[in-house]
Amino acid sequence: MASGVVGEEVRNKQVILKDYVSGFPKESDMQVINGTMKLKLQEGSHGIVVKNLYLSCDPYMRIRMTRVEGPNVITSYTPGFPLTGFGVAKVLDSGHPNFKKGDLIWGTTSWEEYSLITELEGLIKIEHTDVPLSYYTGILGMPGLTAYAGFYEVCSPKKGEYVFISAASGAVGQLVGQFAKLMGCYVVGSAGSKEKVDLLRNKFGFDEAFNYKEETDLDGALKRYFAEGIDIYFENVGGKMLDAVLLNMRDHGRIAVCGMVSQYNLAQPEGVQNLMCLIFKRIHMDGFAFFDYYNVYPKLLDVVLPYIREGKIKYVEDIAEGLESGPAALVGLYSGHNVGKQVVLIARE
């Protein structure tokens, strides 16, 4: 992925959003263009210039492709400008005391070869490089923190509890399931293909797994696997799955609402019919976002790094090579094309 150098400037390939999207996103909603980028900061800048190495494809990015009205924790992308998202990058120049040339970082960056980052809050320096750098887009990045905080902090799990995870083979779900198994819980996951169901059972060690696309009665499917009900539901899907789960929750169950990918491409979100179960069963249902839990990131590293090194946690990535492959990789998330955490490799360190 060479770039033509002209003085202090380099060619800077970018992926821009052409216009706001309705319905399922298409590759043609994005465009790969060539810009230029100065690799030296202007005098007095407190930002950093980075070379992007890995970019993360995450389901929430679909929401940002739509015009988001009013106050919201998620802001819209701006048509004509590069997408932004989580990534791993190498610092080329720094005007900030917390970062120096050569540092590796993870956090929010742009979908381009080189970026000037001026908002440094949430950028984290990578200290442990004995694991693949791409892991900082996943198990050691935002998805890992989401899984850790959602399961341990939101769900307050106990050994022996019954845990159900939807979209269980994705970046977050595969981790939640393994955290639950390591704690001694009974774990069932749903996914959208035989390959993914096999992965849940054979690679990640789930007790059971099923293909939701083959189930005409989700309530019946859940009763098949949870005869005594569900203590913890890690919610990634929403819609009909959430409705079925509510009927199968146990008294004082907990639901961590991480995402609702079934709703992201709908012009009119589906309603949920069984919310009265929250009252009758005294269910605790919490929406949460990873950025409220940056304070537990050191705990995540303390727990997960040894698990990775000892082989107690498996992590599956789906890596697309080259910035040009980014639009297809991102769009593929919404049809379940990816197997594991979807990552785009821009450049090797």
XYZ file of C-alpha atoms in Angstrom:
349
model
C 0.000 0.000 0.000
C 2.647 2.474 -1.075
C 2.049 6.215 -1.138
C 3.683 8.735 -3.450
C 5.667 11.229 -1.357
C 5.814 14.870 -2.503
C 7.906 16.946 -0.099
C 6.148 16.760 3.262
C 2.936 15.534 1.643
C 1.855 11.999 0.884
C -1.016 10.638 -1.111
C -3.800 9.778 1.340
C -6.425 7.296 0.181
C -9.788 7.835 1.933
C -13.232 6.210 2.159
C -15.937 8.891 2.137
C -19.707 8.670 2.585
C -21.364 9.949 -0.583
C -24.775 10.728 0.957
C -27.045 9.711 3.813
C -28.327 6.143 3.525
C -31.812 4.688 3.792
C -32.430 0.942 4.043
C -29.540 -1.480 3.716
C -26.229 0.264 2.967
C -24.476 -0.538 -0.312
C -20.852 -0.346 -1.333
C -21.858 2.415 -3.753
C -22.933 4.594 -0.795
C -19.210 5.032 -0.172
C -16.342 6.033 -2.431
C -12.574 5.563 -2.298
C -10.801 8.795 -3.242
C -7.206 10.073 -3.234
C -6.360 13.091 -1.123
C -3.093 14.427 0.246
C -1.810 14.742 3.786
C 1.046 16.582 5.504
C 2.869 14.273 7.888
C 4.216 17.133 10.038
C 2.025 19.053 12.462
C 1.642 22.799 12.183
C 3.565 24.785 14.790
C 1.610 24.945 18.069
C -0.714 22.018 17.301
C -1.571 19.756 20.237
C -2.835 16.954 17.989
C -1.123 13.902 16.529
C -0.510 12.624 12.992
C -0.933 8.870 12.643
C -0.527 6.129 10.077
C -3.618 3.918 10.291
C -2.857 0.191 10.473
C -6.219 -1.484 11.203
C -9.787 -0.207 10.993
C -12.736 -1.737 12.806
C -16.094 -2.446 11.130
C -18.838 -2.170 13.765
C -22.636 -2.447 13.497
C -23.290 0.972 15.106
C -21.658 2.638 12.079
C -24.875 2.042 10.120
C -26.698 4.454 12.458
C -24.137 7.145 11.673
C -24.849 6.816 7.941
C -28.321 8.248 8.578
C -29.055 11.833 9.533
C -29.375 11.644 13.342
C -31.680 14.387 14.605
C -31.487 16.001 18.042
C -29.127 15.246 20.918
C -27.672 11.747 20.708
C -24.557 9.933 21.910
C -24.087 8.834 18.277
C -23.549 11.599 15.712
C -24.063 11.379 11.961
C -21.272 11.137 9.445
C -20.892 14.113 7.115
C -21.369 13.273 3.423
C -18.246 14.048 1.404
C -15.928 13.350 4.339
C -14.188 10.156 5.485
C -15.972 7.722 7.756
C -14.666 7.575 11.303
C -14.500 4.609 13.632
C -12.200 2.634 15.876
C -8.781 1.681 14.695
C -5.161 0.950 15.511
C -2.547 3.481 14.390
C 1.112 4.447 14.715
C 2.047 7.983 15.767
C 4.197 9.788 13.169
C 4.242 13.236 14.810
C 2.896 14.528 18.111
C 2.220 17.881 19.727
C 0.781 16.270 22.860
C 2.837 15.221 25.889
C 0.966 11.910 26.274
C 2.035 10.620 22.855
C 5.356 10.462 21.055
C 6.520 9.433 17.590
C 6.491 5.644 17.271
C 3.739 5.044 19.834
C 0.998 2.590 18.902
C -2.516 3.684 19.864
C -6.121 2.541 19.556
C -9.215 4.725 19.505
C -11.226 6.824 17.075
C -9.594 7.576 13.745
C -10.697 8.181 10.159
C -11.073 5.746 7.274
C -7.925 6.838 5.458
C -4.263 5.927 5.275
C -3.086 8.863 7.410
C -5.034 10.982 9.895
C -4.623 14.184 11.872
C -6.310 13.563 15.240
C -7.042 16.647 17.333
C -9.588 15.156 19.753
C -7.402 12.855 21.805
C -9.848 11.925 24.569
C -10.432 8.170 24.448
C -7.159 7.400 22.628
C -5.287 4.661 24.472
C -1.598 3.877 24.125
C -0.909 0.202 23.374
C 1.522 -1.192 25.942
C 1.221 -4.933 25.214
C 2.482 -5.934 21.758
C 2.967 -9.675 22.333
C -0.579 -10.183 20.976
C -1.745 -9.303 17.424
C -2.227 -5.532 17.002
C -5.575 -6.204 15.309
C -6.855 -7.426 18.701
C -7.041 -3.763 19.744
C -9.934 -3.323 17.301
C -11.686 -6.218 19.059
C -10.984 -8.292 22.137
C -8.644 -5.629 23.619
C -10.514 -2.642 22.178
C -14.069 -1.322 22.108
C -15.788 -4.725 21.614
C -13.744 -6.271 24.414
C -14.555 -3.439 26.800
C -18.226 -3.661 25.754
C -18.324 -7.412 26.450
C -16.463 -7.100 29.758
C -18.497 -4.172 31.104
C -21.816 -5.493 29.822
C -21.366 -8.934 31.321
C -19.537 -8.283 34.584
C -20.680 -4.743 35.451
C -24.229 -4.624 34.035
C -25.345 -8.262 34.407
C -23.680 -9.090 37.770
C -23.401 -12.786 36.849
C -23.244 -15.686 39.294
C -21.831 -19.171 38.800
C -24.403 -21.627 37.459
C -26.715 -19.042 35.889
C -28.396 -19.514 32.495
C -27.051 -17.108 29.861
C -28.351 -16.404 26.344
C -26.486 -14.281 23.776
C -27.880 -13.178 20.414
C -25.542 -12.466 17.469
C -23.211 -14.626 19.520
C -20.449 -15.163 16.957
C -19.810 -11.434 16.497
C -17.029 -9.347 17.995
C -18.808 -8.896 21.340
C -20.946 -12.024 21.582
C -18.094 -14.513 21.200
C -16.374 -12.908 24.204
C -19.440 -12.687 26.436
C -20.080 -16.394 25.905
C -16.527 -17.320 26.856
C -16.560 -15.034 29.912
C -19.774 -16.778 31.010
C -18.330 -20.262 30.479
C -15.174 -19.370 32.428
C -17.463 -18.318 35.279
C -19.313 -21.633 35.260
C -22.552 -20.559 33.582
C -24.726 -22.506 31.116
C -24.418 -20.629 27.799
C -26.493 -20.700 24.617
C -25.973 -18.464 21.577
C -27.875 -17.718 18.387
C -26.267 -16.963 15.025
C -27.250 -16.813 11.360
C -25.477 -19.738 9.679
C -24.421 -23.343 10.270
C -20.770 -22.279 10.125
C -21.310 -19.767 12.912
C -23.316 -22.204 15.036
C -20.492 -24.739 14.710
C -18.023 -22.038 15.734
C -20.015 -21.283 18.890
C -20.161 -24.926 19.917
C -16.742 -26.171 18.842
C -14.408 -23.157 19.043
C -15.910 -20.948 21.752
C -17.234 -23.734 23.967
C -20.906 -22.700 24.191
C -23.125 -25.428 25.668
C -25.634 -25.039 22.832
C -26.229 -22.826 19.805
C -28.902 -22.485 17.124
C -29.447 -20.826 13.756
C -32.275 -18.334 14.265
C -32.992 -18.354 10.513
C -34.076 -21.999 10.772
C -36.484 -21.352 13.653
C -40.083 -20.489 12.828
C -40.935 -20.175 16.538
C -38.258 -18.340 18.547
C -40.205 -18.733 21.786
C -40.278 -22.502 21.233
C -36.565 -22.558 20.382
C -35.670 -20.784 23.614
C -37.876 -23.127 25.646
C -36.009 -26.041 24.035
C -32.668 -24.772 25.353
C -33.845 -23.051 28.534
C -36.468 -25.296 30.131
C -35.983 -23.406 33.389
C -35.727 -19.934 31.825
C -32.970 -17.369 31.232
C -31.134 -15.483 33.988
C -29.028 -13.225 31.728
C -29.720 -12.087 28.179
C -26.979 -10.207 26.342
C -28.973 -8.325 23.710
C -27.408 -7.588 20.321
C -30.397 -8.044 17.996
C -33.725 -6.602 19.234
C -37.078 -7.064 17.478
C -38.662 -10.518 17.465
C -35.747 -12.053 19.360
C -36.161 -9.648 22.272
C -39.901 -10.344 22.351
C -39.287 -14.097 22.563
C -36.608 -13.705 25.238
C -38.885 -11.624 27.476
C -41.325 -14.551 27.642
C -38.492 -16.845 28.760
C -36.714 -14.715 31.352
C -36.604 -15.925 34.939
C -37.703 -13.788 37.885
C -35.127 -11.085 38.640
C -33.327 -11.752 35.359
C -30.984 -9.196 33.821
C -30.882 -7.951 30.232
C -27.848 -5.971 29.022
C -28.895 -4.041 25.908
C -25.731 -3.706 23.834
C -27.215 -3.323 20.339
C -30.244 -4.023 18.144
C -28.794 -4.823 14.746
C -32.131 -6.109 13.378
C -33.477 -2.546 13.596
C -30.649 -0.484 12.077
C -31.789 -0.739 8.458
C -35.534 -0.313 9.073
C -37.276 2.956 8.223
C -39.799 2.164 10.966
C -38.441 0.194 13.959
C -40.426 -2.857 15.056
C -42.453 -2.664 18.239
C -41.903 -4.956 21.231
C -45.020 -6.722 22.522
C -43.964 -8.385 25.766
C -42.624 -5.546 27.902
C -45.121 -6.355 30.664
C -42.785 -9.260 31.497
C -40.407 -6.655 32.919
C -42.970 -5.968 35.633
C -44.300 -9.465 36.306
C -40.813 -11.019 36.463
C -39.066 -7.968 38.011
C -36.502 -8.007 35.214
C -33.665 -5.490 35.219
C -33.102 -4.243 31.635
C -30.192 -1.835 31.100
C -28.972 -0.036 28.022
C -25.258 0.718 28.210
C -22.347 2.019 26.165
C -18.671 1.140 26.478
C -17.515 4.761 26.927
C -19.127 4.860 30.360
C -16.691 2.135 31.413
C -13.231 3.354 30.388
C -12.362 3.153 34.091
C -12.546 -0.662 33.963
C -10.247 -0.992 30.921
C -7.202 -1.839 33.097
C -9.282 -4.630 34.680
C -10.124 -5.945 31.202
C -6.416 -6.145 30.354
C -5.594 -7.810 33.681
C -8.238 -10.490 33.086
C -8.112 -11.028 29.338
C -4.402 -10.829 28.471
C -3.575 -13.900 30.613
C -6.569 -15.745 29.116
C -5.252 -15.005 25.601
C -1.683 -16.041 26.454
C -2.876 -19.252 28.130
C -5.281 -20.098 25.299
C -8.313 -19.960 27.597
C -10.083 -17.489 25.304
C -10.316 -17.958 21.547
C -10.850 -14.973 19.285
C -11.878 -15.143 15.633
C -11.261 -12.296 13.208
C -12.346 -11.765 9.604
C -9.628 -9.570 8.080
C -10.135 -7.759 4.759
C -6.952 -6.392 3.176
C -6.594 -2.872 1.807
C -8.601 0.304 2.347
C -10.412 -0.373 -0.949
C -11.974 -3.464 0.654
C -13.439 -1.398 3.505
C -16.868 -0.572 2.007
C -17.587 -4.236 1.134
C -16.397 -5.385 4.559
C -18.609 -2.863 6.358
C -21.691 -3.572 4.239
C -21.162 -7.315 4.758
C -21.810 -6.930 8.499
C -25.509 -6.307 7.866
C -26.018 -9.491 5.858
C -23.915 -11.624 8.223
C -21.155 -12.099 5.644
C -18.377 -11.849 8.247
C -17.295 -14.715 10.477
C -15.990 -13.202 13.713
C -14.714 -9.672 14.234
C -14.584 -7.734 10.946
C -11.309 -5.828 10.558
C -9.756 -3.957 7.635
C -5.953 -4.135 7.348
C -4.611 -0.856 5.950
C -0.876 -1.265 6.510
C 1.485 -3.412 8.523
C 3.545 -1.642 11.152
